[in-house]
PDB file of C-alpha atoms in Angstrom:
ATOM      1  CA  MET A 129     103.908 120.817 115.162  1.00 75.00           C
ATOM      2  CA  ALA A 130     105.326 117.314 114.696  1.00 86.00           C
ATOM      3  CA  LYS A 131     107.536 115.955 117.464  1.00 88.00           C
ATOM      4  CA  LEU A 132     109.468 112.811 118.309  1.00 92.00           C
ATOM      5  CA  VAL A 133     108.757 111.250 121.712  1.00 91.00           C
ATOM      6  CA  ILE A 134     111.172 108.706 123.229  1.00 91.00           C
ATOM      7  CA  LEU A 135     109.411 105.550 124.473  1.00 91.00           C
ATOM      8  CA  THR A 136     112.446 103.670 125.823  1.00 87.00           C
ATOM      9  CA  HIS A 137     112.597 103.093 129.583  1.00 84.00           C
ATOM     10  CA  GLY A 138     114.898 105.570 131.322  1.00 84.00           C
ATOM     11  CA  MET A 139     114.335 108.267 128.682  1.00 85.00           C
ATOM     12  CA  THR A 140     110.529 107.986 128.468  1.00 83.00           C
ATOM     13  CA  GLY A 141     108.701 111.184 127.635  1.00 80.00           C
ATOM     14  CA  ARG A 142     111.723 113.106 126.361  1.00 88.00           C
ATOM     15  CA  THR A 143     110.632 114.949 123.203  1.00 90.00           C
ATOM     16  CA  HIS A 144     112.032 116.964 120.308  1.00 90.00           C
ATOM     17  CA  GLU A 145     109.904 119.259 118.144  1.00 90.00           C
ATOM     18  CA  LEU A 146     110.693 119.136 114.433  1.00 89.00           C
ATOM     19  CA  LYS A 147     110.900 122.860 113.656  1.00 85.00           C
ATOM     20  CA  VAL A 148     113.552 122.970 110.915  1.00 85.00           C
ATOM     21  CA  ASP A 149     113.792 121.191 107.540  1.00 87.00           C
ATOM     22  CA  LYS A 150     116.699 118.967 108.663  1.00 92.00           C
ATOM     23  CA  THR A 151     117.256 117.463 112.123  1.00 93.00           C
ATOM     24  CA  THR A 152     120.179 115.167 112.875  1.00 94.00           C
ATOM     25  CA  ILE A 153     119.874 112.509 115.578  1.00 94.00           C
ATOM     26  CA  GLY A 154     122.831 110.795 117.199  1.00 94.00           C
ATOM     27  CA  ARG A 155     124.900 110.120 120.296  1.00 93.00           C
ATOM     28  CA  VAL A 156     127.332 113.072 120.095  1.00 93.00           C
ATOM     29  CA  GLU A 157     126.668 116.692 121.051  1.00 92.00           C
ATOM     30  CA  ASP A 158     126.800 118.246 117.562  1.00 93.00           C
ATOM     31  CA  ASN A 159     123.459 116.603 116.606  1.00 93.00           C
ATOM     32  CA  THR A 160     120.240 118.622 116.692  1.00 92.00           C
ATOM     33  CA  PHE A 161     118.676 115.892 118.865  1.00 92.00           C
ATOM     34  CA  GLN A 162     121.274 114.123 121.011  1.00 92.00           C
ATOM     35  CA  ILE A 163     120.433 110.677 122.398  1.00 92.00           C
ATOM     36  CA  ALA A 164     123.342 109.615 124.616  1.00 89.00           C
ATOM     37  CA  GLU A 165     122.846 105.848 124.442  1.00 91.00           C
ATOM     38  CA  PRO A 166     125.565 103.362 123.351  1.00 91.00           C
ATOM     39  CA  SER A 167     123.438 101.586 120.701  1.00 92.00           C
ATOM     40  CA  VAL A 168     122.808 104.912 118.903  1.00 94.00           C
ATOM     41  CA  SER A 169     125.547 105.839 116.402  1.00 94.00           C
ATOM     42  CA  SER A 170     127.390 109.150 116.742  1.00 94.00           C
ATOM     43  CA  HIS A 171     125.460 110.457 113.700  1.00 94.00           C
ATOM     44  CA  HIS A 172     122.623 107.932 113.388  1.00 95.00           C
ATOM     45  CA  CYS A 173     120.003 109.462 111.075  1.00 95.00           C
ATOM     46  CA  GLU A 174     118.478 112.622 109.630  1.00 94.00           C
ATOM     47  CA  VAL A 175     114.869 113.742 109.875  1.00 94.00           C
ATOM     48  CA  LEU A 176     113.863 115.751 106.798  1.00 93.00           C
ATOM     49  CA  LEU A 177     110.632 117.758 106.562  1.00 91.00           C
ATOM     50  CA  ARG A 178     109.422 117.605 102.951  1.00 88.00           C
ATOM     51  CA  GLY A 179     106.109 119.409 102.778  1.00 85.00           C
ATOM     52  CA  SER A 180     103.774 117.557 105.101  1.00 85.00           C
ATOM     53  CA  GLU A 181     105.953 114.398 105.077  1.00 90.00           C
ATOM     54  CA  VAL A 182     108.551 113.453 107.677  1.00 92.00           C
ATOM     55  CA  VAL A 183     111.348 111.492 105.969  1.00 94.00           C
ATOM     56  CA  ILE A 184     113.905 109.472 107.948  1.00 95.00           C
ATOM     57  CA  LYS A 185     117.307 108.883 106.315  1.00 95.00           C
ATOM     58  CA  ASP A 186     119.792 106.460 107.905  1.00 95.00           C
ATOM     59  CA  LEU A 187     123.390 107.788 108.018  1.00 95.00           C
ATOM     60  CA  ASN A 188     125.095 104.372 107.696  1.00 93.00           C
ATOM     61  CA  SER A 189     124.493 103.669 111.382  1.00 93.00           C
ATOM     62  CA  THR A 190     126.026 100.614 113.015  1.00 91.00           C
ATOM     63  CA  ASN A 191     122.820  99.185 114.493  1.00 92.00           C
ATOM     64  CA  GLY A 192     120.393 100.377 111.817  1.00 92.00           C
ATOM     65  CA  THR A 193     117.293 102.538 111.623  1.00 95.00           C
ATOM     66  CA  PHE A 194     113.870 100.862 111.749  1.00 95.00           C
ATOM     67  CA  ILE A 195     110.305 102.073 111.207  1.00 94.00           C
ATOM     68  CA  ASN A 196     107.738  99.700 112.744  1.00 93.00           C
ATOM     69  CA  ASP A 197     110.481  97.020 112.975  1.00 91.00           C
ATOM     70  CA  GLU A 198     111.337  97.264 109.253  1.00 93.00           C
ATOM     71  CA  LYS A 199     114.935  98.265 108.464  1.00 94.00           C
ATOM     72  CA  ILE A 200     115.141 101.360 106.258  1.00 94.00           C
ATOM     73  CA  THR A 201     117.742 103.501 104.525  1.00 94.00           C
ATOM     74  CA  GLU A 202     115.232 106.263 103.703  1.00 95.00           C
ATOM     75  CA  SER A 203     111.496 106.184 104.344  1.00 94.00           C
ATOM     76  CA  VAL A 204     108.490 108.287 105.366  1.00 94.00           C
ATOM     77  CA  LEU A 205     107.592 108.254 109.076  1.00 93.00           C
ATOM     78  CA  LYS A 206     103.894 108.787 109.765  1.00 92.00           C
ATOM     79  CA  PRO A 207     102.270 109.933 113.022  1.00 91.00           C
ATOM     80  CA  GLY A 208     101.912 107.043 115.440  1.00 89.00           C
ATOM     81  CA  HIS A 209     104.657 104.967 113.785  1.00 92.00           C
ATOM     82  CA  THR A 210     107.571 103.725 115.870  1.00 93.00           C
ATOM     83  CA  LEU A 211     111.126 104.731 114.929  1.00 94.00           C
ATOM     84  CA  ARG A 212     113.897 102.583 116.415  1.00 94.00           C
ATOM     85  CA  LEU A 213     117.525 103.743 116.522  1.00 94.00           C
ATOM     86  CA  GLY A 214     119.652 100.966 118.008  1.00 91.00           C
ATOM     87  CA  GLN A 215     117.783 100.069 121.205  1.00 91.00           C
ATOM     88  CA  VAL A 216     115.973 103.421 121.509  1.00 93.00           C
ATOM     89  CA  GLU A 217     112.359 103.642 120.370  1.00 93.00           C
ATOM     90  CA  LEU A 218     110.628 106.893 119.450  1.00 93.00           C
ATOM     91  CA  ARG A 219     107.141 107.718 118.184  1.00 93.00           C
ATOM     92  CA  LEU A 220     106.161 110.528 115.836  1.00 92.00           C
ATOM     93  CA  GLU A 221     103.344 112.609 117.249  1.00 89.00           C
ATOM     94  CA  ASN A 222     101.656 115.279 115.215  1.00 81.00           C
ATOM     95  CA  GLY A 223     100.173 118.300 116.953  1.00 64.00           C
ATOM     96  CA  ALA A 224      97.824 120.479 114.920  1.00 49.00           C
ATOM     97  CA  ALA A 225      97.846 119.240 111.352  1.00 43.00           C
ATOM     98  CA  ALA A 226      97.764 121.884 108.651  1.00 39.00           C
ATOM     99  CA  THR A 227      94.821 121.711 106.262  1.00 38.00           C
ATOM    100  CA  PRO A 228      95.726 120.947 102.633  1.00 38.00           C
ATOM    101  CA  GLU A 229      93.571 123.866 101.386  1.00 40.00           C
ATOM    102  CA  ALA A 230      95.582 126.528 103.212  1.00 39.00           C
ATOM    103  CA  PRO A 231      98.782 126.322 101.049  1.00 41.00           C
ATOM    104  CA  ALA A 232      96.700 126.342  97.841  1.00 43.00           C
ATOM    105  CA  ALA A 233      94.758 129.428  98.942  1.00 41.00           C
ATOM    106  CA  ALA A 234      97.948 131.254  99.905  1.00 42.00           C
ATOM    107  CA  ALA A 235      99.515 130.470  96.519  1.00 44.00           C
ATOM    108  CA  SER A 236      96.472 131.774  94.602  1.00 47.00           C
ATOM    109  CA  GLY A 237      96.503 135.081  96.483  1.00 50.00           C
ATOM    110  CA  ALA A 238      93.025 134.505  97.910  1.00 49.00           C
ATOM    111  CA  PRO A 239      92.557 135.236 101.593  1.00 50.00           C
ATOM    112  CA  ALA A 240      92.875 132.141 103.731  1.00 51.00           C
ATOM    113  CA  PRO A 241      89.578 130.961 105.212  1.00 52.00           C
ATOM    114  CA  ALA A 242      89.153 131.287 108.941  1.00 50.00           C
ATOM    115  CA  PRO A 243      89.982 128.039 110.716  1.00 51.00           C
ATOM    116  CA  ALA A 244      86.956 126.010 111.648  1.00 52.00           C
ATOM    117  CA  ARG A 245      86.242 125.835 115.345  1.00 51.00           C
ATOM    118  CA  LYS A 246      86.569 122.388 116.781  1.00 50.00           C
ATOM    119  CA  PRO A 247      83.739 121.233 118.995  1.00 49.00           C
ATOM    120  CA  GLU A 248      84.663 120.880 122.634  1.00 50.00           C
ATOM    121  CA  PRO A 249      85.321 117.224 123.468  1.00 49.00           C
ATOM    122  CA  ALA A 250      82.898 115.609 125.875  1.00 49.00           C
ATOM    123  CA  ALA A 251      85.662 113.543 127.444  1.00 48.00           C
ATOM    124  CA  ARG A 252      89.318 114.320 128.016  1.00 48.00           C
ATOM    125  CA  THR A 253      91.526 113.028 125.183  1.00 46.00           C
ATOM    126  CA  THR A 254      94.655 111.205 126.198  1.00 50.00           C
ATOM    127  CA  ARG A 255      98.084 112.236 124.949  1.00 58.00           C
ATOM    128  CA  GLY A 256     101.569 110.957 125.472  1.00 61.00           C
ATOM    129  CA  VAL A 257     102.472 107.545 126.838  1.00 61.00           C
ATOM    130  CA  SER A 258     100.034 105.282 128.663  1.00 63.00           C
ATOM    131  CA  LEU A 259     100.949 103.547 131.893  1.00 62.00           C
ATOM    132  CA  SER A 260     100.836 100.135 130.207  1.00 62.00           C
ATOM    133  CA  GLU A 261     103.340 101.343 127.581  1.00 62.00           C
ATOM    134  CA  LEU A 262     105.651 102.570 130.342  1.00 61.00           C
ATOM    135  CA  GLU A 263     105.487  99.244 132.171  1.00 62.00           C
ATOM    136  CA  SER A 264     106.075  97.191 129.031  1.00 60.00           C
ATOM    137  CA  GLY A 265     109.020  99.330 127.956  1.00 61.00           C
ATOM    138  CA  GLY A 266     107.579  99.864 124.464  1.00 53.00           C
ATOM    139  CA  ARG A 267     109.225  96.711 123.094  1.00 55.00           C
ATOM    140  CA  PRO A 268     107.575  93.357 122.417  1.00 55.00           C
ATOM    141  CA  PRO A 269     108.820  90.456 124.558  1.00 55.00           C
ATOM    142  CA  GLY A 270     111.471  88.220 123.087  1.00 53.00           C
ATOM    143  CA  PHE A 271     113.514  90.987 121.458  1.00 55.00           C
ATOM    144  CA  ASP A 272     116.952  89.485 120.742  1.00 57.00           C
ATOM    145  CA  THR A 273     119.590  92.216 121.060  1.00 57.00           C
ATOM    146  CA  ALA A 274     122.505  89.816 120.456  1.00 56.00           C
ATOM    147  CA  ALA A 275     121.371  89.045 116.899  1.00 57.00           C
ATOM    148  CA  ALA A 276     120.233  92.583 116.062  1.00 59.00           C
ATOM    149  CA  PHE A 277     123.377  94.543 116.857  1.00 63.00           C
ATOM    150  CA  THR A 278     126.813  93.919 115.435  1.00 65.00           C
ATOM    151  CA  LYS A 279     130.047  95.865 115.348  1.00 66.00           C
ATOM    152  CA  LYS A 280     131.372  97.099 112.014  1.00 69.00           C
ATOM    153  CA  ARG A 281     134.562  95.382 110.798  1.00 71.00           C
ATOM    154  CA  ASN A 282     137.705  97.470 110.399  1.00 73.00           C
ATOM    155  CA  ARG A 283     138.861  96.538 106.873  1.00 81.00           C
ATOM    156  CA  VAL A 284     141.624  99.179 106.814  1.00 84.00           C
ATOM    157  CA  GLY A 285     143.443  97.395 109.638  1.00 85.00           C
ATOM    158  CA  THR A 286     143.121  94.057 107.828  1.00 87.00           C
ATOM    159  CA  TYR A 287     144.554  95.506 104.602  1.00 91.00           C
ATOM    160  CA  PHE A 288     147.405  97.123 106.562  1.00 92.00           C
ATOM    161  CA  TRP A 289     148.475  93.783 108.075  1.00 93.00           C
ATOM    162  CA  ILE A 290     148.245  91.956 104.740  1.00 94.00           C
ATOM    163  CA  GLY A 291     150.436  94.655 103.137  1.00 95.00           C
ATOM    164  CA  ALA A 292     152.940  94.508 106.025  1.00 96.00           C
ATOM    165  CA  ILE A 293     153.284  90.731 105.700  1.00 97.00           C
ATOM    166  CA  VAL A 294     153.790  90.923 101.911  1.00 97.00           C
ATOM    167  CA  ILE A 295     156.449  93.655 102.272  1.00 97.00           C
ATOM    168  CA  GLY A 296     158.164  91.659 105.058  1.00 97.00           C
ATOM    169  CA  LEU A 297     158.314  88.573 102.846  1.00 97.00           C
ATOM    170  CA  ILE A 298     159.792  90.603  99.965  1.00 97.00           C
ATOM    171  CA  ILE A 299     162.491  91.999 102.281  1.00 97.00           C
ATOM    172  CA  ILE A 300     163.376  88.512 103.547  1.00 96.00           C
ATOM    173  CA  VAL A 301     163.634  87.141  99.976  1.00 96.00           C
ATOM    174  CA  LEU A 302     165.861  90.080  98.941  1.00 96.00           C
ATOM    175  CA  LEU A 303     168.121  89.556 101.978  1.00 95.00           C
ATOM    176  CA  ILE A 304     168.500  85.843 101.203  1.00 94.00           C
ATOM    177  CA  TYR A 305     169.263  86.676  97.549  1.00 93.00           C
ATOM    178  CA  ALA A 306     171.839  89.320  98.557  1.00 93.00           C
ATOM    179  CA  LEU A 307     173.554  86.894 100.982  1.00 92.00           C
ATOM    180  CA  SER A 308     173.688  84.168  98.313  1.00 91.00           C
ATOM    181  CA  LEU A 309     175.410  86.585  95.873  1.00 90.00           C
ATOM    182  CA  ALA A 310     177.937  87.650  98.535  1.00 83.00           C
ATOM    183  CA  LYS A 311     179.235  84.081  99.002  1.00 72.00           C
TER     184      LYS A 311
END
């Protein structure tokens, strides 16, 4: 089963298994996977399971969604790739991968072959986050947060003030006109 593992210091090791076709990630509680961190938008992105692919779709987040430091709006996330939401980094880990022959056999009505036994490993395989990744914080040195994150502009407020000024000027002109007629 595929899962997202948080790499960012302070939340390291926190995981979320991708069990359903659509998982929402964001800062507020109504998301499937809540990450309560200020640089993560309230509804930051969606994780869509399309067959064997994991697709990440940005939900117009303030600080952007990145896969391996490349900004995306919608893209496939592969096991081992790094997903960055604001200042939070996650990695996609894939548990037992399904074999491509199994869906084809099930569709043809033929009995599925018995899964092949894996040989016992001679040495213990490592999983999760290494100590060096924990110490480094998962981010390359020299990451400039001031240039990467900006606040969205409120255009509605700007339009409101422009409209208020125009209406105020019209009222003043009408008052002056009315006073000049009264004389």
